[in-house]
C-alpha positions as semicolon CSV with decimal commas, in nm:
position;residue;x (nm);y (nm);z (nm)
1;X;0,610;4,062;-0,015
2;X;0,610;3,921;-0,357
3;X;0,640;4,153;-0,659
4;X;0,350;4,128;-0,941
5;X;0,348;4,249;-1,273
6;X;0,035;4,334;-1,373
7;X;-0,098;4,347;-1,789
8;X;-0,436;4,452;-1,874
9;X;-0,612;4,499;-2,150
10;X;-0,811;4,333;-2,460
11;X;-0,551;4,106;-2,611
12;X;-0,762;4,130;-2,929
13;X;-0,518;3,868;-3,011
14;X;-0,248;3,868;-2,783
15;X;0,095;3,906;-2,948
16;X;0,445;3,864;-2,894
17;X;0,517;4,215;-2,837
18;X;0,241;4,202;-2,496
19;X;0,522;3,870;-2,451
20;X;0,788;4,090;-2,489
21;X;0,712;4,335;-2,227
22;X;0,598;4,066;-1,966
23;X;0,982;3,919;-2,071
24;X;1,152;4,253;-1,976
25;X;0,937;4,298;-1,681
26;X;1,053;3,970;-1,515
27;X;1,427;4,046;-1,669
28;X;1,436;4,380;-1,486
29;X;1,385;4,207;-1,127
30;X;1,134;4,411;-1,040
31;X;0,875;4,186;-0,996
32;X;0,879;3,770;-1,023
33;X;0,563;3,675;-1,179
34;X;0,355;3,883;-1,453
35;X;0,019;3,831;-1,459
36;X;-0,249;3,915;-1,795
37;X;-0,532;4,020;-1,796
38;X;-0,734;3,993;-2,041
39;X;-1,087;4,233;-2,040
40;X;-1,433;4,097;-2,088
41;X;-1,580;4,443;-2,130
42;X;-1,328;4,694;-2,178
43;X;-1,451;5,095;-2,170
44;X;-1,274;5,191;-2,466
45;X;-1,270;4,886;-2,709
46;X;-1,530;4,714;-2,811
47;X;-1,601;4,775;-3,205
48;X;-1,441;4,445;-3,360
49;X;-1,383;4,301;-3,005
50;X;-1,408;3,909;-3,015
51;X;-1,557;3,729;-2,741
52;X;-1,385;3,723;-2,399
53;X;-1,368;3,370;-2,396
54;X;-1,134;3,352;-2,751
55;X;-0,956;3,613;-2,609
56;X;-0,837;3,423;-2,296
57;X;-0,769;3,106;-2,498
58;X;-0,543;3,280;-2,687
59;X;-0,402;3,447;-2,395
60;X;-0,329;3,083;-2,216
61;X;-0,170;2,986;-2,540
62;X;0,057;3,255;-2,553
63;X;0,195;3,236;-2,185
64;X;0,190;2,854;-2,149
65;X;0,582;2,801;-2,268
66;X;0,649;3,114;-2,075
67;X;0,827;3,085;-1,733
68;X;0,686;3,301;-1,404
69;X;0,384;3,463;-1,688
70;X;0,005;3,316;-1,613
71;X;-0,340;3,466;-1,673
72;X;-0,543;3,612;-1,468
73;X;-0,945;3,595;-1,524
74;X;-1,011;3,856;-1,294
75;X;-1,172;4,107;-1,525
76;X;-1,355;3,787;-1,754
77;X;-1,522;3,657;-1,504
78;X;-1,651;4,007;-1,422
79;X;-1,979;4,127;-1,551
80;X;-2,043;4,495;-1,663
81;X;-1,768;4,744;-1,799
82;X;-1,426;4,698;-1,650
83;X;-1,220;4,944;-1,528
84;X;-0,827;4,904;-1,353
85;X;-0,918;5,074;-1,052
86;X;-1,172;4,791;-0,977
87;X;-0,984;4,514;-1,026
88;X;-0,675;4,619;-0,834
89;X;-0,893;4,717;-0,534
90;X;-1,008;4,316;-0,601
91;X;-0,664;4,205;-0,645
92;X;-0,518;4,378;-0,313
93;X;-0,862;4,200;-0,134
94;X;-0,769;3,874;-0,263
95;X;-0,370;3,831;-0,264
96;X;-0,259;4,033;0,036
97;X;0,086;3,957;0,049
98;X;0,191;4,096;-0,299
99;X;0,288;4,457;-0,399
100;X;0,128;4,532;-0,755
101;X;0,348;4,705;-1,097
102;X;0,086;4,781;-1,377
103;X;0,261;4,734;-1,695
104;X;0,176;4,993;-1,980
105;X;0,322;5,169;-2,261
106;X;0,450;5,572;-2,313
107;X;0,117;5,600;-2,471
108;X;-0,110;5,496;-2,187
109;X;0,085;5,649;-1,945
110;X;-0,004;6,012;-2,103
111;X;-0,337;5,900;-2,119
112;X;-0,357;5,779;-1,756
113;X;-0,576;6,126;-1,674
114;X;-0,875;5,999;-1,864
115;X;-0,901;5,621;-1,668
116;X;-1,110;5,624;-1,395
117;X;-1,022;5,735;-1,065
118;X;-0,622;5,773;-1,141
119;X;-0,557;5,891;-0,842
120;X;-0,713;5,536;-0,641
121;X;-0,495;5,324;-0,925
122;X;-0,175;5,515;-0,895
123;X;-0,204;5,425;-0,517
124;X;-0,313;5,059;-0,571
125;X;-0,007;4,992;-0,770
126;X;0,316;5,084;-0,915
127;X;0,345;5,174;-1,306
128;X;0,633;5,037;-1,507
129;X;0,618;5,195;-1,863
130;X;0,786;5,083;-2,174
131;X;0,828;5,331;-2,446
132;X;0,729;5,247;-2,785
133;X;0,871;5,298;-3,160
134;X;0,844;5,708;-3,228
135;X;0,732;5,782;-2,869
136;X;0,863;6,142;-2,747
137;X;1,092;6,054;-2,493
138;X;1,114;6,371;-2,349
139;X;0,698;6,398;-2,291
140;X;0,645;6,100;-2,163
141;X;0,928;6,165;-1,892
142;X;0,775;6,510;-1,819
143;X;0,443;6,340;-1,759
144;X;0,602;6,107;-1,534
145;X;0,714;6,359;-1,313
146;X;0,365;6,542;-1,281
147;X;0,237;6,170;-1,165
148;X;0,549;6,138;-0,993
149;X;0,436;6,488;-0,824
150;X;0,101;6,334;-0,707
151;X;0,245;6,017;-0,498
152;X;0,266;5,783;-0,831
153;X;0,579;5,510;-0,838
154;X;0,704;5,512;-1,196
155;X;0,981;5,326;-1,350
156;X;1,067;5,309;-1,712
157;X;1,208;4,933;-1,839
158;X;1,467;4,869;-2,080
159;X;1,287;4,701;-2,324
160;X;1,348;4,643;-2,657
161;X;1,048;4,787;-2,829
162;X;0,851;4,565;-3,093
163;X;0,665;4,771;-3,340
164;X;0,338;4,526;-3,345
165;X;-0,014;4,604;-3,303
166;X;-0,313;4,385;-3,244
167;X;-0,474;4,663;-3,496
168;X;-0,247;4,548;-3,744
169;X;-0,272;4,168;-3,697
170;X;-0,619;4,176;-3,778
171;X;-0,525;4,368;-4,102
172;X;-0,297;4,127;-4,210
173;X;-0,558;3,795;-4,127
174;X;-0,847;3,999;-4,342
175;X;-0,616;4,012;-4,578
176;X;-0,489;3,631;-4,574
177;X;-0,106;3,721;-4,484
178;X;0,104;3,549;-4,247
179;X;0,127;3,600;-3,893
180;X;0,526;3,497;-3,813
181;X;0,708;3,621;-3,585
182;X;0,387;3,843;-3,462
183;X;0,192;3,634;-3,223
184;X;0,310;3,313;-3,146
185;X;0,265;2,969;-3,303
186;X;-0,036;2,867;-3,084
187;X;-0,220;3,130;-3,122
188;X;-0,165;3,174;-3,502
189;X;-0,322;2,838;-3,499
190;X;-0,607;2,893;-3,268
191;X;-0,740;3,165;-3,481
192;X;-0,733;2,996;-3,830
193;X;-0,868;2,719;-3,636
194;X;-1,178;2,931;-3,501
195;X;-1,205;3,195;-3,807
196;X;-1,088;3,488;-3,613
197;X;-1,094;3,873;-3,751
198;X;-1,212;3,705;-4,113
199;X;-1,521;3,943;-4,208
200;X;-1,504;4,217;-3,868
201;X;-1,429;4,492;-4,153
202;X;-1,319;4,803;-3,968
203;X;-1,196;4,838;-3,636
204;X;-1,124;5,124;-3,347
């Protein structure tokens, strides 16, 4: 049975920290192929959210040099709001033979009560959690173990954490500074090409 990462979420721009974790995903063994996923209608994010179709360009850009990482347009192509639970039960439909890991930070993991129907997703898949810059080590392991408690598969990778945000990309491109070492090369390009997060003003 082949071994899928699996990385959802806006990519509103994709950056090199989403790279890193796909990176130590694939380093760890645990799966062989990572797979994003960018959302056309997320639940939670949509003030300042630029169309789906920007955000998968950038997403292609950013895993095309990458080995074993592709994107998925599973949740694009979708109409409606967009929730995980969906598009795994999709996912197991449509590739049988593979055994899913859901990629997510400390963060989400101690918000994983408030998705819908946790219980369905923590059976659909496997969560492998990176912890971020400042996270509370000791919380996020106790919440593990209460998932843990209700049939969830948890694993915690040994990434090195990047402190980047996609929040505070778009600060720096309204304010005209550079992007290196944030997001890579492509994309930087891409959105100075298409006049990306110039004149959103604030964002969630």
């Amino acid at each position: 049975m082949r071994q899928i990462g699996l990385m959802g979420g806006s990519f509103n721009p994709i950056h090199c920290g989403h790279l890193n974790m796909g990176r130590a995903a694939l380093d760890s063994g645990v799966v062989e192929q990572v797979l994003f996923l960018p959302s056309g209608n997320p639940p939670h994010k949509r003030a300042g959210l630029e169309d789906k179709l920007h955000r998968l360009a950038m997403a292609r850009l950013a895993v095309a040099g990458e080995k074993s990482m592709d994107v998925c347009t599973e949740e694009i192509d979708r109409e409606g709001v967009i929730y995980t639970v969906d598009t795994l039960t999709i996912l197991r439909e449509k590739m049988p033979g593979c055994r899913f890991h859901y990629l997510i930070g400390a963060d989400t993991l101690r918000a994983l009560h408030t998705w819908r129907r946790p219980e369905d997703v923590i059976r659909l898949c496997a969560l492998l959690v990176v912890m971020r810059p400042g996270e509370d080590e000791a919380k996020t392991h106790a919440v593990a173990q209460q998932w843990r408690a209700r049939g969830a598969q948890i694993s915690f990778l040994a990434a090195q954490p990047m402190d980047i945000s996609s929040t505070g990309i778009r600060s720096r491109l309204e304010h005209g500074l550079s992007l290196a070492g944030l997001v890579p090369e492509p994309v930087e390009a891409y959105i100075r090409e298409q006049g990306l997060y110039e004149t959103h003003g604030d964002r969630a």
